[in-house]
XYZ file of N, CA and C in Angstrom:
621
model
N 154.075 90.505 -16.694
C 152.869 91.022 -17.393
C 152.712 92.494 -17.070
N 152.584 93.279 -18.105
C 152.477 94.724 -17.936
C 151.052 95.168 -18.149
N 150.753 96.277 -17.501
C 149.420 96.843 -17.668
C 149.272 97.432 -19.062
N 148.086 97.351 -19.575
C 147.837 97.894 -20.900
C 148.149 96.939 -22.018
N 148.454 95.681 -21.637
C 148.725 94.686 -22.667
C 147.458 94.425 -23.454
N 147.545 94.593 -24.799
C 146.310 94.371 -25.564
C 145.840 92.942 -25.554
N 146.722 92.012 -25.238
C 146.329 90.591 -25.195
C 145.750 90.187 -23.857
N 145.797 91.073 -22.911
C 145.273 90.761 -21.591
C 143.812 91.167 -21.539
N 142.843 90.239 -21.417
C 141.411 90.609 -21.413
C 141.005 91.412 -20.203
N 141.782 91.290 -19.095
C 141.413 91.991 -17.876
C 141.934 93.420 -17.860
N 142.758 93.732 -18.770
C 143.316 95.074 -18.785
C 142.704 95.979 -19.815
N 141.779 95.482 -20.608
C 141.151 96.310 -21.625
C 140.129 97.251 -21.008
N 140.133 98.437 -21.514
C 139.144 99.425 -21.071
C 137.839 99.214 -21.838
N 136.669 99.411 -21.212
C 135.376 99.237 -21.915
C 135.209 100.293 -22.976
N 134.842 99.869 -24.120
C 134.602 100.763 -25.238
C 133.153 100.638 -25.699
N 132.620 101.706 -26.239
C 131.248 101.682 -26.763
C 131.218 100.853 -28.032
N 130.236 100.059 -28.232
C 130.148 99.258 -29.453
C 130.078 100.159 -30.666
N 130.765 99.706 -31.753
C 130.821 100.479 -32.975
C 129.573 100.308 -33.830
N 128.851 99.260 -33.722
C 127.664 99.013 -34.537
C 126.748 98.028 -33.851
N 125.664 97.739 -34.463
C 124.708 96.789 -33.891
C 123.942 97.410 -32.759
N 123.566 96.585 -31.806
C 122.774 97.046 -30.692
C 123.650 97.803 -29.705
N 123.140 98.887 -29.119
C 123.920 99.637 -28.128
C 124.147 98.811 -26.887
N 125.293 98.985 -26.266
C 125.612 98.225 -25.076
C 124.881 98.719 -23.859
N 125.007 97.943 -22.811
C 124.332 98.297 -21.567
C 124.957 99.546 -20.974
N 124.142 100.465 -20.574
C 124.639 101.671 -19.943
C 124.858 102.813 -20.890
N 124.739 102.564 -22.186
C 124.927 103.631 -23.170
C 123.568 104.144 -23.621
N 123.411 105.441 -23.777
C 122.093 105.985 -24.182
C 121.733 105.572 -25.591
N 120.484 105.273 -25.774
C 119.997 104.910 -27.093
C 119.563 106.155 -27.843
N 119.766 106.122 -29.128
C 119.347 107.242 -29.954
C 117.891 107.113 -30.351
N 117.239 108.246 -30.537
C 115.849 108.230 -31.001
C 115.806 107.714 -32.424
N 114.815 106.920 -32.779
C 114.705 106.417 -34.153
C 114.542 107.558 -35.130
N 115.192 107.386 -36.298
C 115.151 108.418 -37.328
C 113.856 108.414 -38.123
N 113.159 107.317 -38.216
C 111.921 107.228 -38.996
C 111.014 106.160 -38.434
N 109.834 106.046 -39.010
C 108.885 105.037 -38.552
C 108.182 105.465 -37.299
N 107.744 104.492 -36.509
C 107.011 104.782 -35.293
C 107.963 105.264 -34.214
N 107.603 106.284 -33.461
C 108.466 106.764 -32.389
C 108.555 105.744 -31.269
N 109.738 105.653 -30.646
C 109.940 104.702 -29.562
C 109.220 105.166 -28.315
N 109.073 104.237 -27.392
C 108.386 104.560 -26.146
C 109.197 105.591 -25.369
N 108.526 106.598 -24.889
C 109.190 107.619 -24.107
C 109.555 108.849 -24.890
N 109.488 108.784 -26.206
C 109.809 109.950 -27.022
C 108.539 110.733 -27.315
N 108.588 112.062 -27.365
C 107.376 112.865 -27.614
C 106.823 112.591 -28.995
N 105.518 112.526 -29.083
C 104.861 112.294 -30.350
C 104.352 113.604 -30.915
N 104.140 113.618 -32.213
C 103.685 114.825 -32.867
C 102.227 115.080 -32.566
N 101.792 116.335 -32.728
C 100.412 116.708 -32.453
C 99.480 116.278 -33.563
N 98.258 116.799 -33.515
C 97.242 116.424 -34.490
C 97.587 117.001 -35.848
N 97.154 116.354 -36.927
C 97.396 116.902 -38.266
C 96.741 118.259 -38.429
N 97.318 119.057 -39.293
C 96.784 120.398 -39.529
C 95.378 120.323 -40.097
N 94.503 121.182 -39.580
C 93.138 121.209 -40.081
C 92.177 120.350 -39.295
N 92.677 119.545 -38.343
C 91.805 118.691 -37.558
C 91.879 119.125 -36.106
N 90.749 119.157 -35.434
C 90.752 119.578 -34.037
C 91.438 118.555 -33.158
N 92.120 119.011 -32.152
C 92.801 118.120 -31.225
C 91.952 117.907 -29.999
N 91.804 116.683 -29.604
C 91.013 116.356 -28.438
C 91.906 116.261 -27.214
N 91.447 115.590 -26.159
C 92.246 115.441 -24.956
C 93.539 114.697 -25.266
N 94.683 115.202 -24.781
C 95.958 114.565 -25.024
C 96.552 114.895 -26.372
N 95.934 115.766 -27.160
C 96.482 116.128 -28.449
C 96.082 115.209 -29.575
N 95.216 114.264 -29.309
C 94.805 113.340 -30.354
C 93.742 113.978 -31.230
N 93.756 113.718 -32.546
C 92.771 114.340 -33.443
C 91.390 113.763 -33.233
N 90.396 114.508 -33.666
C 89.024 114.018 -33.597
C 88.317 114.304 -32.306
N 88.837 115.236 -31.516
C 88.183 115.571 -30.273
C 86.912 116.353 -30.496
N 86.108 116.540 -29.450
C 84.846 117.270 -29.610
C 85.080 118.736 -29.932
N 84.217 119.278 -30.780
C 84.284 120.683 -31.167
C 83.103 121.406 -30.531
N 83.366 122.533 -29.915
C 82.301 123.262 -29.223
C 81.387 123.946 -30.228
N 80.102 123.873 -29.958
C 79.114 124.501 -30.825
C 79.232 126.019 -30.726
N 79.273 126.731 -31.877
C 79.357 128.194 -31.832
C 78.150 128.810 -31.136
N 78.354 130.017 -30.615
C 77.280 130.688 -29.895
C 76.075 130.976 -30.766
N 76.310 131.321 -32.051
C 75.190 131.577 -32.946
C 74.336 130.347 -33.181
N 74.974 129.189 -33.292
C 74.218 127.940 -33.485
C 73.422 127.608 -32.222
N 74.016 127.852 -31.056
C 73.286 127.628 -29.803
C 72.048 128.520 -29.730
N 72.213 129.804 -30.112
C 71.079 130.728 -30.091
C 70.006 130.301 -31.079
N 70.411 129.869 -32.274
C 69.433 129.401 -33.261
C 68.692 128.174 -32.755
N 69.379 127.309 -32.046
C 68.729 126.112 -31.497
C 67.655 126.483 -30.472
N 67.971 127.453 -29.611
C 66.984 127.893 -28.619
C 65.771 128.508 -29.306
N 66.013 129.295 -30.353
C 64.909 129.920 -31.084
C 64.038 128.878 -31.783
N 64.653 127.822 -32.284
C 63.867 126.743 -32.901
C 62.963 126.082 -31.874
N 63.496 125.866 -30.676
C 62.664 125.297 -29.609
C 61.508 126.234 -29.251
N 61.793 127.533 -29.182
C 60.746 128.494 -28.833
C 59.644 128.511 -29.886
N 60.043 128.608 -31.157
C 59.040 128.622 -32.226
C 58.274 127.314 -32.282
N 58.971 126.200 -32.095
C 58.284 124.914 -32.100
C 57.262 124.799 -30.979
N 57.644 125.275 -29.785
C 56.698 125.229 -28.663
C 55.491 126.127 -28.885
N 55.726 127.320 -29.408
C 54.600 128.224 -29.693
C 53.664 127.641 -30.750
N 54.234 126.994 -31.746
C 53.403 126.416 -32.801
C 52.616 125.199 -32.312
N 53.169 124.455 -31.372
C 52.403 123.351 -30.774
C 51.172 123.893 -30.057
N 51.373 124.956 -29.286
C 50.241 125.568 -28.583
C 49.217 126.096 -29.580
N 49.685 126.733 -30.654
C 48.769 127.274 -31.662
C 47.994 126.163 -32.369
N 48.658 125.031 -32.617
C 47.979 123.896 -33.257
C 46.887 123.337 -32.352
N 47.177 123.233 -31.070
C 46.163 122.737 -30.137
C 44.978 123.695 -30.051
N 45.257 124.992 -30.063
C 44.169 125.971 -30.019
C 43.293 125.851 -31.261
N 43.908 125.659 -32.431
C 43.133 125.525 -33.667
C 42.253 124.292 -33.638
N 42.774 123.188 -33.128
C 41.968 121.962 -33.071
C 40.832 122.076 -32.067
N 41.100 122.716 -30.932
C 40.042 122.889 -29.932
C 38.995 123.879 -30.438
N 39.435 124.898 -31.153
C 38.505 125.906 -31.662
C 37.609 125.352 -32.750
N 37.963 124.207 -33.351
C 37.116 123.631 -34.398
C 35.735 123.262 -33.857
N 35.682 122.783 -32.625
C 34.391 122.456 -32.025
C 33.574 123.724 -31.785
N 34.249 124.787 -31.385
C 33.531 126.052 -31.160
C 32.997 126.603 -32.485
N 33.765 126.459 -33.569
C 33.305 126.916 -34.878
C 32.078 126.125 -35.318
N 32.091 124.815 -35.076
C 30.943 123.975 -35.456
C 29.695 124.386 -34.699
N 29.832 124.627 -33.394
C 28.667 125.038 -32.607
C 28.165 126.403 -33.042
N 29.067 127.292 -33.389
C 28.654 128.628 -33.788
C 27.888 128.585 -35.109
N 28.368 127.756 -36.072
C 27.676 127.676 -37.362
C 26.343 126.960 -37.215
N 26.321 125.888 -36.419
C 25.072 125.133 -36.253
C 24.029 125.941 -35.506
N 24.441 126.797 -34.576
C 23.501 127.575 -33.783
C 23.140 128.903 -34.401
N 23.633 129.174 -35.572
C 23.328 130.447 -36.222
C 21.879 130.467 -36.678
N 21.321 131.667 -36.784
C 19.942 131.844 -37.232
C 19.871 131.522 -38.723
N 19.225 130.398 -39.064
C 19.141 129.982 -40.465
C 18.312 130.948 -41.299
N 17.385 131.645 -40.684
C 16.555 132.569 -41.453
C 17.358 133.781 -41.925
N 18.267 134.232 -41.098
C 19.067 135.390 -41.487
C 20.203 135.006 -42.435
N 20.701 133.752 -42.284
C 21.803 133.333 -43.148
C 21.320 132.744 -44.465
N 20.065 132.406 -44.544
C 19.527 131.823 -45.767
C 19.844 130.355 -45.938
N 20.286 129.676 -44.868
C 20.614 128.252 -44.928
C 19.591 127.463 -44.141
N 19.261 126.284 -44.669
C 18.400 125.403 -43.884
C 19.263 124.569 -42.942
N 18.622 123.683 -42.197
C 19.347 122.905 -41.201
C 20.431 122.032 -41.796
N 20.136 121.377 -42.913
C 21.124 120.486 -43.544
C 22.325 121.274 -44.049
N 22.060 122.402 -44.673
C 23.159 123.220 -45.186
C 24.005 123.779 -44.058
N 23.372 124.112 -42.947
C 24.114 124.625 -41.795
C 25.032 123.548 -41.223
N 24.548 122.306 -41.183
C 25.380 121.203 -40.693
C 26.569 120.952 -41.622
N 26.326 121.038 -42.922
C 27.420 120.864 -43.872
C 28.467 121.969 -43.732
N 27.996 123.197 -43.544
C 28.923 124.307 -43.354
C 29.734 124.134 -42.071
N 29.074 123.619 -41.036
C 29.788 123.376 -39.778
C 30.857 122.308 -39.957
N 30.521 121.250 -40.706
C 31.486 120.182 -40.954
C 32.687 120.697 -41.744
N 32.433 121.562 -42.723
C 33.533 122.134 -43.510
C 34.427 123.007 -42.622
N 33.785 123.802 -41.745
C 34.557 124.664 -40.843
C 35.432 123.852 -39.903
N 34.874 122.730 -39.387
C 35.658 121.856 -38.506
C 36.838 121.258 -39.263
N 36.581 120.808 -40.489
C 37.658 120.218 -41.286
C 38.774 121.204 -41.577
N 38.402 122.440 -41.890
C 39.415 123.467 -42.174
C 40.264 123.743 -40.942
N 39.642 123.851 -39.780
C 40.388 124.129 -38.562
C 41.315 122.968 -38.190
N 40.841 121.742 -38.384
C 41.676 120.581 -38.058
C 42.880 120.494 -39.003
N 42.628 120.700 -40.290
C 43.732 120.679 -41.253
C 44.751 121.768 -40.927
N 44.257 122.941 -40.575
C 45.154 124.033 -40.200
C 45.982 123.659 -38.971
N 45.329 123.028 -37.994
C 46.052 122.605 -36.793
C 47.117 121.567 -37.096
N 46.825 120.624 -37.999
C 47.802 119.589 -38.367
C 48.999 120.211 -39.077
N 48.741 121.180 -39.964
C 49.834 121.846 -40.664
C 50.744 122.597 -39.684
N 50.128 123.294 -38.758
C 50.914 124.030 -37.767
C 51.710 123.066 -36.901
N 51.090 121.929 -36.545
C 51.799 120.929 -35.740
C 52.976 120.337 -36.517
N 52.807 120.164 -37.827
C 53.913 119.681 -38.645
C 55.087 120.654 -38.647
N 54.802 121.951 -38.741
C 55.868 122.948 -38.665
C 56.550 122.921 -37.295
N 55.759 122.698 -36.261
C 56.330 122.642 -34.915
C 57.288 121.459 -34.779
N 56.896 120.294 -35.287
C 57.774 119.128 -35.226
C 59.032 119.334 -36.063
N 58.907 120.017 -37.178
C 60.064 120.334 -38.011
C 61.085 121.143 -37.219
N 60.611 122.171 -36.526
C 61.518 123.011 -35.740
C 62.150 122.238 -34.592
N 61.361 121.443 -33.888
C 61.874 120.729 -32.717
C 62.886 119.662 -33.121
N 62.583 118.895 -34.167
C 63.518 117.854 -34.612
C 64.822 118.467 -35.128
N 64.726 119.600 -35.820
C 65.942 120.269 -36.285
C 66.783 120.727 -35.106
N 66.151 121.276 -34.087
C 66.882 121.720 -32.900
C 67.539 120.551 -32.177
N 66.866 119.412 -32.131
C 67.419 118.236 -31.448
C 68.664 117.723 -32.162
N 68.658 117.759 -33.491
C 69.754 117.188 -34.280
C 70.892 118.172 -34.559
N 70.756 119.407 -34.170
C 71.811 120.391 -34.451
C 73.169 120.024 -33.843
N 73.253 119.531 -32.591
C 74.589 119.265 -32.030
C 75.387 118.226 -32.797
N 74.750 117.185 -33.328
C 75.462 116.122 -34.028
C 75.154 116.099 -35.519
N 74.449 117.112 -35.997
C 74.031 117.115 -37.390
C 75.137 117.535 -38.330
N 74.890 117.298 -39.615
C 75.801 117.693 -40.660
C 75.222 118.898 -41.409
N 75.688 119.110 -42.632
C 75.247 120.276 -43.384
C 73.773 120.252 -43.713
N 73.176 119.060 -43.856
C 71.760 118.973 -44.175
C 70.879 119.530 -43.075
N 71.261 119.324 -41.819
C 70.500 119.868 -40.698
C 70.592 121.395 -40.693
N 71.767 121.912 -41.022
C 71.931 123.369 -41.112
C 71.027 123.943 -42.194
N 70.977 123.299 -43.354
C 70.112 123.754 -44.446
C 68.647 123.662 -44.028
N 68.283 122.604 -43.314
C 66.905 122.452 -42.833
C 66.513 123.616 -41.928
N 67.426 124.021 -41.041
C 67.131 125.146 -40.164
C 66.987 126.455 -40.921
N 67.840 126.647 -41.939
C 67.752 127.883 -42.733
C 66.433 127.923 -43.511
N 66.028 126.785 -44.092
C 64.761 126.744 -44.831
C 63.587 126.992 -43.886
N 63.639 126.379 -42.713
C 62.553 126.596 -41.746
C 62.460 128.077 -41.363
N 63.608 128.706 -41.102
C 63.590 130.133 -40.762
C 63.034 130.980 -41.892
N 63.349 130.607 -43.145
C 62.847 131.360 -44.294
C 61.335 131.225 -44.429
N 60.828 129.988 -44.293
C 59.381 129.773 -44.405
C 58.640 130.491 -43.276
N 59.200 130.406 -42.079
C 58.572 131.089 -40.937
C 58.541 132.596 -41.140
N 59.637 133.154 -41.615
C 59.674 134.608 -41.855
C 58.685 135.009 -42.936
N 58.539 134.190 -43.981
C 57.611 134.514 -45.063
C 56.164 134.520 -44.577
N 55.756 133.464 -43.882
C 54.377 133.404 -43.387
C 54.117 134.469 -42.325
N 55.130 134.785 -41.540
C 54.954 135.835 -40.535
C 54.766 137.194 -41.206
N 55.504 137.416 -42.291
C 55.349 138.685 -43.016
C 53.960 138.798 -43.634
N 53.460 137.688 -44.190
C 52.096 137.704 -44.742
C 51.063 137.911 -43.640
N 51.329 137.339 -42.478
C 50.400 137.514 -41.362
C 50.405 138.942 -40.841
N 51.547 139.615 -40.949
C 51.600 141.012 -40.521
C 50.729 141.906 -41.390
N 50.553 141.505 -42.632
C 49.699 142.296 -43.525
C 48.241 142.262 -43.093
N 47.866 141.290 -42.291
C 46.502 141.198 -41.762
C 46.393 141.833 -40.375
N 47.399 142.647 -40.019
C 47.418 143.360 -38.729
C 47.585 142.423 -37.548
N 48.253 141.287 -37.750
C 48.549 140.362 -36.656
C 49.899 140.746 -36.059
N 49.871 141.493 -34.971
C 51.109 141.997 -34.383
C 51.937 140.884 -33.754
N 51.305 139.768 -33.384
C 52.046 138.663 -32.777
C 52.980 137.997 -33.788
N 52.673 138.146 -35.055
C 53.540 137.566 -36.086
C 54.897 138.245 -36.139
N 55.025 139.420 -35.517
C 56.306 140.112 -35.506
C 57.355 139.299 -34.734
N 56.919 138.578 -33.713
C 57.852 137.775 -32.919
C 58.438 136.652 -33.763
N 57.579 135.917 -34.442
C 58.060 134.816 -35.276
C 58.879 135.332 -36.463
N 58.552 136.518 -36.952
C 59.315 137.097 -38.055
C 60.753 137.382 -37.620
N 60.906 137.999 -36.455
C 62.247 138.322 -35.955
C 63.034 137.044 -35.670
N 62.401 136.069 -35.031
C 63.091 134.819 -34.717
C 63.495 134.071 -35.983
N 62.611 134.067 -36.985
C 62.937 133.399 -38.238
C 64.139 134.026 -38.925
N 64.199 135.355 -38.937
C 65.329 136.041 -39.568
C 66.628 135.770 -38.800
N 66.560 135.771 -37.478
C 67.752 135.505 -36.678
C 68.258 134.080 -36.884
N 67.361 133.131 -37.025
C 67.777 131.751 -37.287
C 68.553 131.666 -38.604
N 68.046 132.352 -39.626
C 68.740 132.357 -40.927
C 70.131 132.962 -40.780
N 70.229 134.092 -40.081
C 71.506 134.797 -39.950
C 72.520 133.946 -39.187
N 72.105 133.363 -38.062
C 73.041 132.602 -37.230
C 73.519 131.322 -37.916
N 72.633 130.645 -38.612
C 73.024 129.396 -39.270
C 73.778 129.628 -40.578
N 73.694 130.834 -41.128
C 74.397 131.141 -42.373
C 75.786 131.712 -42.139
N 76.184 131.937 -40.903
C 77.496 132.488 -40.611
C 78.600 131.483 -40.911
N 79.818 132.000 -41.099
C 80.948 131.156 -41.477
C 81.325 130.168 -40.371
N 81.222 130.585 -39.098
C 81.572 129.659 -38.024
C 80.583 128.506 -37.943
N 79.313 128.763 -38.284
C 78.337 127.674 -38.332
C 78.669 126.715 -39.467
N 79.094 127.251 -40.606
C 79.472 126.398 -41.729
C 80.658 125.513 -41.371
N 81.658 126.065 -40.691
C 82.804 125.281 -40.264
C 82.417 124.226 -39.235
N 81.480 124.570 -38.359
C 81.061 123.603 -37.340
C 80.385 122.394 -37.960
N 79.500 122.620 -38.919
C 78.783 121.507 -39.530
C 79.631 120.756 -40.565
N 80.800 121.307 -40.921
C 81.717 120.618 -41.821
C 82.850 119.922 -41.063
N 82.767 119.878 -39.751
C 83.835 119.302 -38.940
C 83.929 117.790 -39.177
N 85.126 117.212 -39.004
C 85.243 115.751 -39.124
C 84.608 115.060 -37.929
N 83.938 113.966 -38.200
C 83.305 113.180 -37.141
C 83.822 111.759 -37.223
N 84.059 111.174 -36.037
C 84.612 109.830 -35.943
C 83.681 108.945 -35.153
């Protein structure tokens, strides 16, 4: 018996399999299509979608600085308007006492008419306080929903800033210098929420 005999099973050299499953000890090739095999690098997130931890799409997107500033301004205006609403409601009692205690002879009103005028003054102050409180809640709720809000919350903030700037401008015509603060804040809210980065933030995909 000679070495290298093709009929001798013990003398054959190991050869790599020509087809089918790869033999033991031979490297496997990466799959050409379909799902990638375990251990092979996977592709990153699709274009246009933010990548989260590990490269997976749908990760958190950081709020732009302008949106953060607008949110703080909404809180400030909302807090100031809450205080103003409380002052208006408390002042209604002072208005009633002032009208009721007025000299009826100089005003030309009798006691009944003075009481009616006091009641009207109280009602006007309370209604004014409720309206101001409603604006305050509008600002605060918009600020709360900005981090997870969509385009509607952005539009709500822009409308609130516009209304605030308009009323502040009208108040400035009456020599109310404090309205200058709300006017500036209202304009800044409009500018920050109307920027392109704010638009992209509120148009981000959410999962």
